[in-house]
mmCIF file of C-alpha atoms in Angstrom:
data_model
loop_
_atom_site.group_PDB
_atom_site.id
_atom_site.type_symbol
_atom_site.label_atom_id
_atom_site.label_comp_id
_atom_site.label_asym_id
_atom_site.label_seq_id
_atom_site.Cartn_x
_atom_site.Cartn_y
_atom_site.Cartn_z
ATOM 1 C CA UNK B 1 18.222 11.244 52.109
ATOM 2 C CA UNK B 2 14.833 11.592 53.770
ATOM 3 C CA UNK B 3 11.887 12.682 52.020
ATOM 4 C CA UNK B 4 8.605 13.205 51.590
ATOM 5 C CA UNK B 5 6.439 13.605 48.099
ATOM 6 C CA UNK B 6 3.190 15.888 47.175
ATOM 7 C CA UNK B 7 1.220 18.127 45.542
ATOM 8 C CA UNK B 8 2.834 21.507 45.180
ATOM 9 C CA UNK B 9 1.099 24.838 46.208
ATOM 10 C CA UNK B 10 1.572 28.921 45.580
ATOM 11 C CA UNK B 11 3.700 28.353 48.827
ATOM 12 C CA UNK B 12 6.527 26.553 47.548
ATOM 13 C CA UNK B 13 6.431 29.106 44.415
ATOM 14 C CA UNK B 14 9.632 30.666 45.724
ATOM 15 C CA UNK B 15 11.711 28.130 46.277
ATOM 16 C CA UNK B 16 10.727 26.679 42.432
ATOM 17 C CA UNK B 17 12.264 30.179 41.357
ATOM 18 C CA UNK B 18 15.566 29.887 43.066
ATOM 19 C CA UNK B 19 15.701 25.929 41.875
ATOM 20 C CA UNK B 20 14.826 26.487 38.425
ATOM 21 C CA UNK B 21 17.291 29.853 38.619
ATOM 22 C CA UNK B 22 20.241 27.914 39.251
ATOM 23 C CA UNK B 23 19.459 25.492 36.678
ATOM 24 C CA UNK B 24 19.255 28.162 33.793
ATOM 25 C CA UNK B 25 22.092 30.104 35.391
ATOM 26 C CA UNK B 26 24.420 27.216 35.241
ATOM 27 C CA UNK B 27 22.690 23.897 33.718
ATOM 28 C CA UNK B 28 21.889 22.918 30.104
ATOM 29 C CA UNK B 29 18.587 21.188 31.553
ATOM 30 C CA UNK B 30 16.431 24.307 30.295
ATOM 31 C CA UNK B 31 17.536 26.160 26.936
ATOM 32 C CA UNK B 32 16.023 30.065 29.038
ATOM 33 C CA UNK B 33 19.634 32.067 29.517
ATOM 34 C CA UNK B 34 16.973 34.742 31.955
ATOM 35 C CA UNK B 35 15.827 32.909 35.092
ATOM 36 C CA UNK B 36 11.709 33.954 35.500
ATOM 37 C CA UNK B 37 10.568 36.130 37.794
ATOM 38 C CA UNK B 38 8.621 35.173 41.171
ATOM 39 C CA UNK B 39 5.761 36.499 39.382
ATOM 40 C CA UNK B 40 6.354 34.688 36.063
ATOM 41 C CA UNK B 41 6.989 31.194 38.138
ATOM 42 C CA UNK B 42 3.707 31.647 39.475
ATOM 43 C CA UNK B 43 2.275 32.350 36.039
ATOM 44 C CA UNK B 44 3.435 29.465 34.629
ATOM 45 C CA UNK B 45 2.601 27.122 37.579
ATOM 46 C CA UNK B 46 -0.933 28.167 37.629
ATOM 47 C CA UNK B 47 -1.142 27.837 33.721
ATOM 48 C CA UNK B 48 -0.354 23.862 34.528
ATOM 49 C CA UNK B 49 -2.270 23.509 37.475
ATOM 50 C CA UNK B 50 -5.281 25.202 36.422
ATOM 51 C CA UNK B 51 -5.516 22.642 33.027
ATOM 52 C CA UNK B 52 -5.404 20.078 36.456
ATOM 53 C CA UNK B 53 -1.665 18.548 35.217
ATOM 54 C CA UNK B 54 -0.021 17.129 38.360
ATOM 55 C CA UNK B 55 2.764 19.313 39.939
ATOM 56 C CA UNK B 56 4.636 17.890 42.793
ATOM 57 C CA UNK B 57 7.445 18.691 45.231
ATOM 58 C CA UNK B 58 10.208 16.465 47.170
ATOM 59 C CA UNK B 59 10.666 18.007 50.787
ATOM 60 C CA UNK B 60 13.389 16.850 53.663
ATOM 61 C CA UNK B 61 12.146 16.276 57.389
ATOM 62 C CA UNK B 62 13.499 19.969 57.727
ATOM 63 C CA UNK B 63 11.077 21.673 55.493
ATOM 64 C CA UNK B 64 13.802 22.528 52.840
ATOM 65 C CA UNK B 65 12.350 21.737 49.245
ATOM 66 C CA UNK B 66 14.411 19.757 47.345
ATOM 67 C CA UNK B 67 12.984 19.288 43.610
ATOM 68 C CA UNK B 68 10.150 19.619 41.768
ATOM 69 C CA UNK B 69 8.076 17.935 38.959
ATOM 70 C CA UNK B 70 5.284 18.525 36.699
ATOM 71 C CA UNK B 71 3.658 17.296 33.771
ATOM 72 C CA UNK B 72 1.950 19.854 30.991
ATOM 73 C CA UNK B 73 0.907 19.263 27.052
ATOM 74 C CA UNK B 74 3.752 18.017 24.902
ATOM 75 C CA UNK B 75 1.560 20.366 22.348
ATOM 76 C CA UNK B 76 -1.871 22.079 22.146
ATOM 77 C CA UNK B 77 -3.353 20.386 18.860
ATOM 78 C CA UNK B 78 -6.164 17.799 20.021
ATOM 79 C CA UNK B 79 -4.487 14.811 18.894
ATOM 80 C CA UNK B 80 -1.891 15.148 21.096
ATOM 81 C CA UNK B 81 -4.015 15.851 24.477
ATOM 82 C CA UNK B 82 -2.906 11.728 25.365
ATOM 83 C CA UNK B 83 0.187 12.933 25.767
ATOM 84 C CA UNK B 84 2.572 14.586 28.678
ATOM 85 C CA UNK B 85 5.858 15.894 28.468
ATOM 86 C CA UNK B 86 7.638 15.862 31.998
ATOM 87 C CA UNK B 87 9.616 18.344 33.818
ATOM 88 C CA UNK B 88 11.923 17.670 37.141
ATOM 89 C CA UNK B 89 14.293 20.231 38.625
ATOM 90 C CA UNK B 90 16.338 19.732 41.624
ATOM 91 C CA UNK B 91 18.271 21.265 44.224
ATOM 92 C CA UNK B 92 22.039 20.988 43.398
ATOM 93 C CA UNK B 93 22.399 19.406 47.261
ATOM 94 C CA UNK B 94 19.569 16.625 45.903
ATOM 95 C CA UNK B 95 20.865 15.420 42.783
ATOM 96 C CA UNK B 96 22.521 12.101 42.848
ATOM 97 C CA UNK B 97 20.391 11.233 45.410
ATOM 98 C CA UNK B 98 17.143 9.761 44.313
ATOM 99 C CA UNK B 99 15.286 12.315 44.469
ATOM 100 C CA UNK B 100 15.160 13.033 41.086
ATOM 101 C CA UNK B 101 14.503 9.201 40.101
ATOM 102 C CA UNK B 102 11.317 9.577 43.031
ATOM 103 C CA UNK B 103 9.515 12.759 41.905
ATOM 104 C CA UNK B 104 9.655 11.135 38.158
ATOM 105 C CA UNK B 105 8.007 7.701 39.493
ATOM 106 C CA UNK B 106 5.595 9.334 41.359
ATOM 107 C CA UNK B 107 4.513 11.475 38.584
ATOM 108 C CA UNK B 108 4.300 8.854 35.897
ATOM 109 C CA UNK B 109 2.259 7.292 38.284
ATOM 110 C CA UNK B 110 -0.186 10.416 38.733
ATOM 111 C CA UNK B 111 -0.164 10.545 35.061
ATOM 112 C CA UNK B 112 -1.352 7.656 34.112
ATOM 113 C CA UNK B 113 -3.975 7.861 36.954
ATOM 114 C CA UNK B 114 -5.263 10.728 35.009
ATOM 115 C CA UNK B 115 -5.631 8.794 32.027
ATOM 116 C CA UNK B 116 -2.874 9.991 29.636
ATOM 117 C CA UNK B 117 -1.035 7.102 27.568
ATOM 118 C CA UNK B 118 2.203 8.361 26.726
ATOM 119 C CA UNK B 119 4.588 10.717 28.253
ATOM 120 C CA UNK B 120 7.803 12.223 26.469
ATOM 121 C CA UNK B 121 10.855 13.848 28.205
ATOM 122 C CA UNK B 122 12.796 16.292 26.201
ATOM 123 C CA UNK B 123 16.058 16.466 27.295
ATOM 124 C CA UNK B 124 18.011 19.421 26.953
ATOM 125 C CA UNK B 125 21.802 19.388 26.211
ATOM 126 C CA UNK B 126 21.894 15.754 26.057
ATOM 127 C CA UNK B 127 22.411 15.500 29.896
ATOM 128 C CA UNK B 128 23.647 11.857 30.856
ATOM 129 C CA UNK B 129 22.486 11.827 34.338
ATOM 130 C CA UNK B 130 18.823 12.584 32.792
ATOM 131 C CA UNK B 131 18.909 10.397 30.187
ATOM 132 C CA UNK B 132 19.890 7.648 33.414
ATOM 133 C CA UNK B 133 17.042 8.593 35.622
ATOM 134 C CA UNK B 134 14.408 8.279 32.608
ATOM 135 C CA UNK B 135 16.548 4.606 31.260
ATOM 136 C CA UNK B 136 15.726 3.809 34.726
ATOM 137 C CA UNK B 137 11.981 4.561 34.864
ATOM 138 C CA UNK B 138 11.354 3.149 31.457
ATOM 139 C CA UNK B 139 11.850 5.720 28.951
ATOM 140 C CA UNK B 140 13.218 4.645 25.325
ATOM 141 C CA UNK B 141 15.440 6.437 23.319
ATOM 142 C CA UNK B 142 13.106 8.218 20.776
ATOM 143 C CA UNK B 143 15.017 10.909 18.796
ATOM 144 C CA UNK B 144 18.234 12.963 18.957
ATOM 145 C CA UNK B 145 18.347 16.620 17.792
ATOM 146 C CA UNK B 146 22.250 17.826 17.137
ATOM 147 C CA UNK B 147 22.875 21.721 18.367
ATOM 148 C CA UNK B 148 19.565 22.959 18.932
ATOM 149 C CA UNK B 149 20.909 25.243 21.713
ATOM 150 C CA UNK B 150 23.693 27.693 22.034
ATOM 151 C CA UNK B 151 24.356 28.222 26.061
ATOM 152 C CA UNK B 152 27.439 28.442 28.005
ATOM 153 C CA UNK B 153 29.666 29.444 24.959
ATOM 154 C CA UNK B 154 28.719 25.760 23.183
ATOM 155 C CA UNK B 155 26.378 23.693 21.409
ATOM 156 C CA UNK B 156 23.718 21.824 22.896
ATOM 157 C CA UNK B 157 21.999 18.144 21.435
ATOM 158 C CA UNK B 158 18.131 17.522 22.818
ATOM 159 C CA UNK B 159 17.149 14.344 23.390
ATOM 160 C CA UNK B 160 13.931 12.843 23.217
ATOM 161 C CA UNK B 161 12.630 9.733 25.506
ATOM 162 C CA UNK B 162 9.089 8.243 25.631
ATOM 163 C CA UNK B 163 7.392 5.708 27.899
ATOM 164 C CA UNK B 164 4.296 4.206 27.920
ATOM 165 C CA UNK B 165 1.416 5.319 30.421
ATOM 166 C CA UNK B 166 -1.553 2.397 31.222
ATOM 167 C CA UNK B 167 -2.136 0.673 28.644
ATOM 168 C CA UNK B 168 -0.490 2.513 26.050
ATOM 169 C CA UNK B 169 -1.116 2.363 22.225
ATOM 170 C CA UNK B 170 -2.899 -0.984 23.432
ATOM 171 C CA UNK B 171 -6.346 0.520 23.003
ATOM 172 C CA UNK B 172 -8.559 3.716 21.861
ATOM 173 C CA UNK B 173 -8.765 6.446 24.667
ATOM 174 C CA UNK B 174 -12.333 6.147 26.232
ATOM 175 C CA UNK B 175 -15.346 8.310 25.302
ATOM 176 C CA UNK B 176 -13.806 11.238 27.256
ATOM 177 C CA UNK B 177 -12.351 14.109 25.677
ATOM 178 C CA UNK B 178 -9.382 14.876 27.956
ATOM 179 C CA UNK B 179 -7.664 12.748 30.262
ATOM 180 C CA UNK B 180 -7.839 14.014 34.000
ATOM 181 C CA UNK B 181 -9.691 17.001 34.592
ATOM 182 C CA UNK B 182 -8.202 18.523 31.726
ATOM 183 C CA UNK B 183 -10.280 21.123 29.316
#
């Protein structure tokens, strides 16, 4: 599969809506049962990009978008603002097919650009082919929560993986109070 990677914009908004509706409709991924609104998707992406967390999109040759990804705050206390949780959603014709295991390289890379030294994926319902994609980019198992969720008539286990970003726990962040452009 042929694709291309960057930054996302309002323009893709719509098709983030209809990709992250079929994964609460009929995935474990995210614990919502009520897809967002258009409007609410565009809340929410705004909220991330405006704190200047990257957001990114996979696109065929075509023009049809395939996935997404973004990074936000794990949490909003201080001590935590080295930190990024991820997010990738996909297509159901993209998964199995890199695309997933692309979007995630390219924004641990961004991430660690910016400055931030760790970066946590919380996995919901366990999800195998997840937990693969993040084995595969260098995530550890970090924690296991047993039936946090109730969806699709059955309890759900969250899983938590970390990695490394730069150099880590190595050293004290620098003078700066926010990695990136955050504020």
């Amino acid at each position: 599969m042929s694709f291309v990677i960057r930054t996302a914009d309002l323009g893709d908004i719509a098709a983030f809506t209809e990709i992250y509706r079929e994964s609460v409709l009929n995935g474990v991924a995210s614990y919502e049962v009520d897809p967002p609104s258009l409007d609410e998707m565009g809340t929410r992406f705004k909220a991330i990009t405006d704190k200047g967390y990257p957001y990114i999109v996979a696109i065929e040759q075509t023009g049809l978008i395939l996935g997404y990804a973004y990074a936000s705050a794990f949490r909003t206390r201080p001590a935590y603002r080295w930190l990024v949780e991820d997010s990738v959603y996909l297509a159901p014709e993209a998964r199995g097919k890199g695309v997933g295991k692309a979007l995630l390289a390219e924004l641990i890379r961004r991430c660690t650009e910016l400055g931030f030294r760790q970066m946590v994926a919380v996995i919901g319902g366990a999800h195998p082919a997840s937990i693969a994609v993040h084995s595969a980019a260098g995530f550890e198992h970090s924690g296991r929560m047993t039936a946090t969720g109730f969806k699709h008539g059955r309890w759900l286990d969250t899983v938590f993986m970390q990695r490394a970003l730069g150099e880590g726990a190595g050293t004290e962040p620098s003078g700066q109070d926010y990695p990136g452009t955050m504020a």
